[in-house]
Amino acid sequence: MLVIGNKLKYTVVLWGALLISCSEPTVTPLTLPLLSGEKAHIPDLHGKLTWVNVWSTRCTICVKELPALEALQREYAERVQVVTVALPTDPPNTVLDVQTKLQLTLPVALDLDGQAARQFAPDLVVPSHHLLDADGDILYQTKGKLTLAEMRTMLEKHIFPPLSQR
């Protein structure tokens, strides 16, 4: 009887460990300064999904992606907060130059102390994309270039899930 009890105890501990390891990673909430002088809250305080893009002014792929992120922000503003976060190694005046040149209106955040980079791009590989729910759970993340169509596809999966998941 004692052996069965130990096996049951071991099974419960094992299943608990599996559930924890399979759960979605969660980010620590951040408040970042925007070039506009306002603050960006990650995750969104109003219950929207948050699309975080970590980029660098020295990354040509990153800079070419910014207009697509601008379009994503315009199309999904009711349900999604899009925040671009420049690496802490990018001087604020250089980030501002890119924002001005591309006429970006989406939130452009500065990661002055590196908190966002440590969470979203600890290896400093950019661009990196992260979709968070309102609780900060990571729903999707990838590194490398994404097209606007790929961004839309990913958002649609989480905004309008298949009927089987509702």
mmCIF file of C-alpha atoms in Angstrom, residues 12 17 45 57 60 67 73 77-80 82 86 92 97 101 103 112 120-122 151 153 156 166:
data_model
loop_
_atom_site.group_PDB
_atom_site.id
_atom_site.type_symbol
_atom_site.label_atom_id
_atom_site.label_comp_id
_atom_site.label_asym_id
_atom_site.label_seq_id
_atom_site.Cartn_x
_atom_site.Cartn_y
_atom_site.Cartn_z
ATOM 1 C CA VAL A 12 0.945 13.938 -9.127
ATOM 2 C CA ALA A 17 5.758 19.760 -13.304
ATOM 3 C CA LEU A 45 -3.520 48.210 -19.071
ATOM 4 C CA THR A 57 18.435 51.625 -35.752
ATOM 5 C CA THR A 60 18.143 47.532 -41.916
ATOM 6 C CA PRO A 67 6.046 50.822 -41.809
ATOM 7 C CA GLN A 73 -1.273 49.578 -35.456
ATOM 8 C CA ALA A 77 -5.893 49.807 -32.877
ATOM 9 C CA GLU A 78 -9.210 48.836 -31.286
ATOM 10 C CA ARG A 79 -7.886 45.461 -30.104
ATOM 11 C CA VAL A 80 -4.096 45.603 -30.193
ATOM 12 C CA VAL A 82 1.661 47.857 -30.984
ATOM 13 C CA ALA A 86 14.578 50.317 -29.614
ATOM 14 C CA PRO A 92 17.521 58.368 -28.444
ATOM 15 C CA ASP A 97 15.582 60.431 -36.565
ATOM 16 C CA LYS A 101 12.069 59.989 -41.413
ATOM 17 C CA GLN A 103 6.676 59.525 -40.140
ATOM 18 C CA LEU A 112 17.006 53.090 -21.425
ATOM 19 C CA PHE A 120 12.318 40.055 -25.088
ATOM 20 C CA ALA A 121 15.747 39.922 -26.740
ATOM 21 C CA PRO A 122 18.362 38.836 -24.201
ATOM 22 C CA MET A 151 1.675 39.728 -38.706
ATOM 23 C CA THR A 153 -2.248 36.071 -39.788
ATOM 24 C CA GLU A 156 -6.182 36.905 -36.512
ATOM 25 C CA ARG A 166 -14.202 29.346 -28.376
#
